[in-house]
XYZ file of C-alpha atoms in Angstrom:
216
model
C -20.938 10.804 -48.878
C -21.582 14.447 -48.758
C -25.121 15.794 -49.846
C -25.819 18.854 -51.282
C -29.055 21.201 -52.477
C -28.613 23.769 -55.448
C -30.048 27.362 -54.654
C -30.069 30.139 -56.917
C -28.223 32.912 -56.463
C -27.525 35.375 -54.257
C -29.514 32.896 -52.349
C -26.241 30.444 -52.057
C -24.197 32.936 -51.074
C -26.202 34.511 -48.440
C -26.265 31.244 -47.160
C -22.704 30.920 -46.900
C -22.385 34.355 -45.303
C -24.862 33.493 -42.608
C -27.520 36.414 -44.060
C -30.031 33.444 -44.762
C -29.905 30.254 -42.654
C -33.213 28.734 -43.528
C -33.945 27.194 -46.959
C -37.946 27.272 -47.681
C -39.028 24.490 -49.932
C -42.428 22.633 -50.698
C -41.352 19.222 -49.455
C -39.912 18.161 -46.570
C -36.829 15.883 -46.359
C -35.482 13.263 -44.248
C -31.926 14.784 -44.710
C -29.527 15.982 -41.427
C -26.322 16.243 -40.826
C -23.932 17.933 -43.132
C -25.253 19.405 -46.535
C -23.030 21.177 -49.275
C -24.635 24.454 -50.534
C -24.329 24.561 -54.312
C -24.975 27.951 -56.163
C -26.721 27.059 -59.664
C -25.295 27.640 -62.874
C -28.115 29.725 -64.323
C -28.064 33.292 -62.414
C -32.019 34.224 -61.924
C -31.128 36.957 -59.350
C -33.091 37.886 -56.153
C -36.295 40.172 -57.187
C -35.798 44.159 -57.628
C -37.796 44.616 -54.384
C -34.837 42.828 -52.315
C -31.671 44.334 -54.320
C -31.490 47.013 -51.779
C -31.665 44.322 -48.712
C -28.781 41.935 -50.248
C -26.464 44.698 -50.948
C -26.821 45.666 -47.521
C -26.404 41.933 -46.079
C -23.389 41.408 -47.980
C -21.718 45.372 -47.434
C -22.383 45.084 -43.496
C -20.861 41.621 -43.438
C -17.553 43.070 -45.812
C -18.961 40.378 -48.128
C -19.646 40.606 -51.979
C -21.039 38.100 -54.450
C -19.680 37.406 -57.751
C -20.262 34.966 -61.297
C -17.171 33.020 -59.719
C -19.631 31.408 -57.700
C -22.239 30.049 -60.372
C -22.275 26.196 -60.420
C -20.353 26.241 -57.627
C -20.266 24.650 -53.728
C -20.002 27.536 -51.844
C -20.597 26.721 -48.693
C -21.483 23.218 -46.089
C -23.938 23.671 -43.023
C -25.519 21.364 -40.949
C -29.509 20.675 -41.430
C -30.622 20.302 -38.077
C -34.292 20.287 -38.619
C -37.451 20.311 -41.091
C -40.526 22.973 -39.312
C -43.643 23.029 -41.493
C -43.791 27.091 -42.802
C -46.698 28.368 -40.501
C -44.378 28.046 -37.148
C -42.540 30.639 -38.502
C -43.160 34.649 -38.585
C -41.293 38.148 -36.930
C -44.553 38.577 -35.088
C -45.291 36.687 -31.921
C -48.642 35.484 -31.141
C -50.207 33.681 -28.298
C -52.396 31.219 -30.213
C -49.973 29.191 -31.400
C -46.934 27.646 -31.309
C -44.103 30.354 -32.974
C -40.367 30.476 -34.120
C -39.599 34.160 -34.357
C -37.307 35.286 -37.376
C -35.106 38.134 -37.970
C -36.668 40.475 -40.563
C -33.490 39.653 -42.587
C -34.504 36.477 -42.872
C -37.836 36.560 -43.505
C -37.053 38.853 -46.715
C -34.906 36.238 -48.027
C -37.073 33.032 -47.424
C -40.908 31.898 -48.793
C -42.909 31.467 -45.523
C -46.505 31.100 -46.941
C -47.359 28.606 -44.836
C -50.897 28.727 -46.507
C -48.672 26.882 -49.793
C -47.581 23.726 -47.556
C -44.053 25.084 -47.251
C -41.632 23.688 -45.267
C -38.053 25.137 -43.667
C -35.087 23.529 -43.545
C -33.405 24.791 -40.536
C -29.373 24.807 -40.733
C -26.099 26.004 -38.556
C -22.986 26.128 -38.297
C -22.120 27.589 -41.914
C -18.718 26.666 -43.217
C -18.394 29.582 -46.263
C -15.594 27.786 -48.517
C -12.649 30.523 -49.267
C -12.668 29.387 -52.822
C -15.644 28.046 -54.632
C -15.610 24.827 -55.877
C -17.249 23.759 -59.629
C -19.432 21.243 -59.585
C -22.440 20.351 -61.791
C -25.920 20.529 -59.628
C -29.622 18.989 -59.730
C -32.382 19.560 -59.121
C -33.101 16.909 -56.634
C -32.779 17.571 -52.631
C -29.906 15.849 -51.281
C -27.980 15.114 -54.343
C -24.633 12.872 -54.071
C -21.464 15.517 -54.329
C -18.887 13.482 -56.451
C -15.908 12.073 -54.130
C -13.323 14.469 -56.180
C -15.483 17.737 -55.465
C -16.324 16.491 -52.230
C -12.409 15.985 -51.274
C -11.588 19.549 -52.941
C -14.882 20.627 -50.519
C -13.737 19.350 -47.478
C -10.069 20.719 -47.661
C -11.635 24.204 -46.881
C -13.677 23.033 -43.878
C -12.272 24.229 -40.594
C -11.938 21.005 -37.995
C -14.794 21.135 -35.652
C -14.483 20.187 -32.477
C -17.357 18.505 -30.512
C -17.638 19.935 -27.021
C -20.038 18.834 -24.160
C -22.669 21.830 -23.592
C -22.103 23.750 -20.259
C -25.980 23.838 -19.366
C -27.635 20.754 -20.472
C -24.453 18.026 -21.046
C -25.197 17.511 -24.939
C -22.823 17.994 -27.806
C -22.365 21.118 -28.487
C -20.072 22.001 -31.750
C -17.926 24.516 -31.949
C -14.480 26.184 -34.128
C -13.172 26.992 -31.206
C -13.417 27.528 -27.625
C -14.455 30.184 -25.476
C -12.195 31.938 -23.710
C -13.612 31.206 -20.218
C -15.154 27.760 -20.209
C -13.492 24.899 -19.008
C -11.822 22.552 -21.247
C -14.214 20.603 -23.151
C -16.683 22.568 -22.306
C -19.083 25.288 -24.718
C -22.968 25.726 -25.091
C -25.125 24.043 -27.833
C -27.404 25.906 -29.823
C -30.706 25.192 -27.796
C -29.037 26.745 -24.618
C -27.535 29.763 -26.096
C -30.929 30.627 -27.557
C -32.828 30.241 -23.926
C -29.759 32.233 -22.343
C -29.478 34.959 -25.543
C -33.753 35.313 -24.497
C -33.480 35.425 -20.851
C -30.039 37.436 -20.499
C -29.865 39.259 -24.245
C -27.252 39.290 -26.272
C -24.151 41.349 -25.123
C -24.535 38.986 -21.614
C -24.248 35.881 -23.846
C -21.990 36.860 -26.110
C -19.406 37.538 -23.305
C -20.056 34.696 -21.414
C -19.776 31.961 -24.307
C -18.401 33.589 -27.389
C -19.642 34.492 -31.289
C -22.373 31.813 -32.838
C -20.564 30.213 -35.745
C -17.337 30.321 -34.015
C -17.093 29.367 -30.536
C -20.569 27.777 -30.822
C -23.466 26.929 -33.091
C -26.931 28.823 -33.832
């Protein structure tokens, strides 16, 4: 059975564009695996102070957001892990353990870890080409109905589980890279050590795009 959690939007669909990959929410949750991402029916919009920065996450990705996708699934990633809210920040200090963000996502995400927040932390984003209605709840990890999740799953591109180059585990991916050998990509823990050590443009040419050849 396929889970799901309702956002509002154009926090959905940055979701399923891969602007915002962590959900910030006042409980934690027990939930992993596979998790449909259901925009809401009623459209609350992001606040005027971050109109300017969702434009500009959905023009730079040739993306656009529309009322099609109200009370819609729009999108299925996997929930990977639950972080309590003060691990997170775009500032690095020594005092504690950190998990640095992009400033992107910061903006679109509730990090006061002061409130007792907690992140959901999700990959591999499967954006469905055509929405799919479906009524949502408020609950976290509500039950997508077997005909919406069938409709759902048609979209979904076929995964296939490789073992990770580095470190042996599994390591997802849409397809493979170029230059490993068969059966063979990098899971998300590795890429991020690599993508630190090595930078980007050295990891990107050695094991392909996150979200396509691997996950992040």
């Amino acid at each position: 059975m396929l889970k799901a959690i309702t956002l509002y939007e154009p926090y959905a669909s940055l979701m399923a564009i891969g602007a915002k990959r962590n959900e910030t929410r006042g409980c934690r949750t027990s939930l992993r695996g596979d998790i449909a991402i259901h925009a809401a029916k009623a459209d609350h919009s992001a606040p005027e102070s971050l109109a300017s920065a969702v434009i500009h996450a959905f023009r730079s990705r040739n993306m656009r957001v529309g009322p099609e996708t109200l009370g819609c699934i729009v999108a299925v990633v996997d929930l990977w892990d639950v972080q309590p809210a003060e691990k997170f920040g775009t500032i690095k200090t020594s005092d504690r353990e950190f998990i640095q963000l992009s400033e992107e996502e910061f903006m679109f995400g509730n990090y006061n870890g002061g409130c007792g927040r907690w992140i959901y932390r999700t990959h591999t984003v499967r954006r469905l080409t055509k929405p799919v209605p479906c009524r949502g709840y408020q609950s976290i990890g509500w039950t997508v109905p077997p005909d919406v999740e069938a409709k759902v799953r048609e979209q979904l591109p076929k995964v296939t589980t490789l073992e990770c180059c580095c470190c042996g585990q599994l390591a997802p991916a849409f397809k493979q890279w170029w230059n490993r050998d068969t059966g063979y990509g990098i899971c998300a823990p590795c890429y991020r050590q690599i993508t630190a050590k090595e930078g980007c443009v050295e990891a990107l040419q050695r094991y392909g795009h996150p979200g396509v050849h691997h996950s992040l």
